[in-house]
Every structure is written in C-alpha cells, then in structure tokens.
Coordinates of C-alpha atoms in Angstrom, one line a residue:
M1 CA -21.2 -15.1 79.1
S2 CA -24.0 -16.8 81.4
R3 CA -23.5 -20.2 81.5
I4 CA -27.1 -21.0 83.0
Q5 CA -29.3 -19.2 80.4
L6 CA -28.4 -19.5 77.2
P7 CA -28.1 -23.6 77.6
L8 CA -31.4 -23.7 79.4
F9 CA -33.1 -20.8 76.1
L10 CA -31.1 -23.3 73.3
V11 CA -32.4 -26.5 75.4
L12 CA -36.0 -25.2 75.6
G13 CA -35.6 -24.2 71.7
A14 CA -34.2 -27.6 70.7
S15 CA -37.3 -29.2 72.4
L16 CA -39.7 -26.9 70.9
A17 CA -38.1 -27.5 67.6
A18 CA -38.5 -31.5 68.4
Q19 CA -42.6 -30.8 68.3
A20 CA -42.4 -28.9 65.1
Q21 CA -42.4 -29.2 61.2
E22 CA -39.8 -29.3 59.1
P23 CA -38.0 -26.6 59.1
R24 CA -37.3 -23.7 56.3
I25 CA -33.9 -23.1 55.8
G26 CA -32.7 -19.5 55.5
L27 CA -29.5 -17.7 53.8
G28 CA -29.0 -13.8 55.1
L29 CA -26.4 -11.4 53.9
N30 CA -25.7 -8.7 56.4
L31 CA -24.9 -5.2 57.0
S32 CA -24.3 -3.8 60.7
F33 CA -24.4 -0.4 61.7
P34 CA -22.5 0.2 65.1
T35 CA -23.9 2.0 67.6
A36 CA -23.1 3.4 71.3
A37 CA -19.7 3.0 72.5
F38 CA -18.9 0.2 70.4
A39 CA -19.2 2.6 67.5
R40 CA -17.0 5.2 69.5
S41 CA -15.3 5.1 72.7
E42 CA -13.4 8.1 74.1
Y43 CA -10.7 7.3 76.6
A44 CA -8.8 9.9 79.2
P45 CA -5.3 10.4 78.4
V46 CA -2.6 8.3 80.1
L47 CA -0.5 11.2 80.9
Q48 CA -1.4 14.8 81.6
G49 CA -1.4 16.8 78.5
D50 CA -1.6 13.8 76.0
P51 CA -4.4 13.8 73.9
N52 CA -8.0 11.4 74.9
Q53 CA -7.5 8.2 73.0
V54 CA -10.7 7.4 70.7
E55 CA -11.9 4.1 69.5
T56 CA -14.4 3.6 66.4
Y57 CA -15.8 1.2 64.4
D58 CA -17.4 1.5 61.2
L59 CA -19.7 -0.6 59.4
G60 CA -19.9 -4.4 59.9
V61 CA -20.6 -7.3 56.9
G62 CA -21.5 -10.4 57.4
A63 CA -23.9 -13.4 56.6
Q64 CA -26.1 -16.2 58.3
L65 CA -27.5 -19.8 58.0
T66 CA -30.9 -20.2 59.8
A67 CA -33.4 -23.2 60.3
S68 CA -36.9 -22.1 61.5
F69 CA -39.4 -24.2 62.8
P70 CA -43.0 -23.6 63.0
L71 CA -44.3 -24.0 66.3
D72 CA -48.3 -23.1 65.6
Q73 CA -50.0 -20.3 63.0
H74 CA -48.2 -17.8 64.6
V75 CA -45.0 -18.9 66.3
A76 CA -41.5 -20.4 65.1
F77 CA -38.7 -21.4 66.9
R78 CA -35.4 -20.0 64.5
A79 CA -31.6 -21.0 65.0
V80 CA -29.4 -18.8 63.6
M81 CA -25.8 -19.5 63.1
A82 CA -24.3 -16.1 62.0
Y83 CA -20.4 -14.4 61.4
Q84 CA -19.7 -10.8 61.2
S85 CA -16.5 -8.5 60.8
T86 CA -16.1 -5.0 61.4
S87 CA -13.0 -2.8 61.1
G88 CA -12.0 0.1 62.6
N89 CA -9.1 2.5 64.3
Y90 CA -7.8 3.1 67.4
T91 CA -5.9 7.2 67.8
D92 CA -4.4 9.0 70.7
G93 CA -3.1 11.9 68.7
Y94 CA 0.1 10.7 67.5
D95 CA -0.5 6.6 66.5
R96 CA -3.1 5.2 64.7
I97 CA -3.4 1.8 65.0
N98 CA -6.2 -0.4 63.1
L99 CA -8.8 -2.7 64.2
Q100 CA -10.8 -5.5 63.6
H101 CA -13.9 -7.0 65.0
N102 CA -15.1 -10.4 64.4
V103 CA -17.5 -12.4 66.0
F104 CA -19.2 -16.0 65.5
S105 CA -23.0 -16.3 67.0
L106 CA -24.6 -19.4 68.0
G107 CA -28.4 -18.6 69.3
G108 CA -31.7 -19.4 68.8
E109 CA -35.0 -16.7 68.4
I110 CA -38.7 -16.7 68.9
H111 CA -40.5 -15.4 66.0
I112 CA -44.2 -14.2 65.9
F113 CA -46.1 -13.7 62.6
P114 CA -49.8 -12.6 62.7
E115 CA -50.3 -13.8 59.6
S116 CA -48.8 -17.6 59.1
A117 CA -45.6 -19.1 61.0
Y118 CA -46.3 -22.3 58.5
R119 CA -46.0 -19.9 55.2
Q120 CA -43.5 -18.0 56.9
R121 CA -45.0 -15.1 55.3
G122 CA -45.7 -11.8 55.7
P123 CA -44.4 -9.2 58.8
Y124 CA -43.2 -11.1 61.6
L125 CA -41.5 -10.3 65.3
F126 CA -38.4 -11.5 66.7
G127 CA -36.1 -11.7 69.9
G128 CA -33.9 -14.0 71.2
L129 CA -30.4 -14.9 73.4
S130 CA -27.3 -16.1 71.4
A131 CA -23.7 -16.8 72.4
D132 CA -21.0 -14.7 71.1
F133 CA -17.5 -15.6 70.4
E134 CA -15.5 -12.4 69.9
R135 CA -12.0 -11.6 68.6
F136 CA -10.2 -8.2 68.8
D137 CA -7.2 -7.7 66.7
R138 CA -5.0 -4.7 66.9
S139 CA -2.2 -3.8 64.5
Y140 CA 0.0 -1.1 63.4
G141 CA 0.1 -2.1 60.1
E142 CA -3.0 -4.5 57.9
V143 CA -4.3 -6.9 60.4
N144 CA -3.7 -10.6 60.2
V145 CA -0.6 -9.7 57.8
D146 CA 1.6 -7.4 59.9
Y147 CA 2.1 -8.1 63.4
T148 CA -1.2 -8.6 65.1
E149 CA -2.4 -8.6 68.5
S150 CA -5.6 -10.2 69.6
Y151 CA -8.2 -11.0 72.3
N152 CA -10.6 -13.0 72.7
K153 CA -14.3 -13.1 74.4
S154 CA -17.1 -14.8 74.9
R155 CA -20.3 -13.3 76.1
L156 CA -24.0 -13.7 76.0
G157 CA -26.0 -11.6 73.5
G158 CA -29.3 -10.2 72.9
T159 CA -31.2 -9.3 69.5
V160 CA -34.8 -8.0 69.2
G161 CA -36.2 -6.8 65.6
I162 CA -38.6 -6.8 63.0
G163 CA -39.3 -8.3 59.6
N164 CA -40.9 -9.4 56.4
S165 CA -41.1 -12.4 54.3
F166 CA -42.0 -11.8 50.7
P167 CA -43.0 -14.3 48.4
M168 CA -40.6 -15.4 45.1
G169 CA -42.0 -18.7 43.3
S170 CA -41.5 -21.8 45.6
S171 CA -38.9 -20.0 48.4
R172 CA -39.3 -16.3 49.7
W173 CA -37.4 -13.5 50.4
I174 CA -36.6 -11.7 53.4
L175 CA -35.9 -8.5 54.8
E176 CA -34.8 -7.5 58.3
A177 CA -33.7 -5.0 60.7
A178 CA -32.8 -6.0 64.3
Y179 CA -30.8 -4.3 67.3
H180 CA -27.9 -6.9 69.1
T181 CA -26.0 -6.2 72.0
S182 CA -23.9 -7.8 74.5
L183 CA -25.7 -8.8 77.8
T184 CA -22.7 -10.2 80.0
S185 CA -19.2 -9.0 80.6
T186 CA -19.7 -5.5 79.8
D187 CA -18.2 -3.5 82.4
V188 CA -15.3 -1.6 81.1
S189 CA -13.8 -0.6 84.8
A190 CA -13.2 -4.5 85.0
G191 CA -11.5 -4.7 81.8
N192 CA -13.8 -5.7 79.4
P193 CA -14.7 -4.2 76.0
P194 CA -17.5 -2.5 75.5
A195 CA -20.9 -3.9 74.7
T196 CA -20.6 -5.0 71.0
S197 CA -23.8 -3.4 69.9
F198 CA -25.3 -2.4 66.5
V199 CA -28.2 -2.3 63.8
R200 CA -28.4 -4.9 61.4
V201 CA -30.1 -5.4 57.9
T202 CA -30.1 -8.8 56.4
V203 CA -31.7 -9.8 53.1
G204 CA -31.7 -12.8 52.8
W205 CA -33.8 -15.9 51.4
V206 CA -36.2 -18.9 53.1
F207 CA -36.2 -22.0 51.1

C-alpha cells in the first residue's frame, strides 16, 4: 500500500471537509461480485501429471458507513468506512480447501452531482482511494472453527462508480454500482495475492 498517495488524499479530503457544510451520514448494505483473478485463479501443478490448482471466490456481503460533505453545488467529499466478507474454495483435483477473504477499508471519494450536492439528490458519479486491510483464511474444515491458516495484507485500493439518490421523506435512499480493485502489491510472481477486484452493488440510506 502506498505510504504517500493515500495520506495525501485523505489530508486533502479532511481539508475540504473542514470547509464544507454539515455532513450527511449514510448507511449501506453491499453485495459484491468478484471479477478477474479474484473470481478465479488457476495455477500450474507443482509436479508433472498433477491437476491444476484452482482458486475461486463467490458472492461477497458487507456494509458501509459514510459521511458526505457538500463542497459546492455539484461536488461533495465522502469519507467511507466499509467491511466485506467473501467465501471461496481452493482445489487441486484431490483436496478442497475452504477460503474466506475479509477486507476492512478506510477511504475518501469525490462525488459529482449534476443536480445538487447540497441536497444529495439525483444521479451522481464518484471515485476515490482507500486503505484496504485484507485477511485471507484457509481451512480444510470450517474457517475460524477448525484449524485455519491466516494471511494479512494491506494495499491501496481504487473505486469508481455511479449512483442515484431517491427522496424518502426527510432522508434519501441510494442505489450504487461501483468497481473496486487493488492498486498496489498485485504482482503474483512476487508472492502477492491477485488484485482484489469486484463489482459492488449498494443499497442504503442518507440522513
């Protein structure tokens, strides 16, 4: 994970937020669909004649807490704290290992509202960076119940997406679709896990 890019981005975001109006707090529930190598990775066998090793991850579930600071009529800065868990499997033709991936993210995003950032109303585009604190678990039985091997990784992540805010009394509910991927430490040949890439769908509320 970059030690310079993310702190600079968050400091800039905090500076902008300090100049903004009172924030709007949001809660969201996430469904994530792994893509690219995070969805499926295939590795050559260790010994000639053995089957290939295949690692797959399925649907992920999570939640997020946000604070959105309008900066002007069309731009807002949103601080995001999110958690996500995704289960998977590792097979080599003979054995099957149960996998689980957990990620806790802290980040900031710039939102562009063509209609009104102050009212958080209508469609919007967003993008930003996050510090992703990941944990990879492996177990022949049930993860975290039977013997489990764990590996931790911290990486810089990037997110881009589109959303829409719908009125609901004094609050609003939102629907978002976003793409997230790891930006650093993704070289598998250097011993890193593949980039954690997924499409995320969020349903939530802004108060």
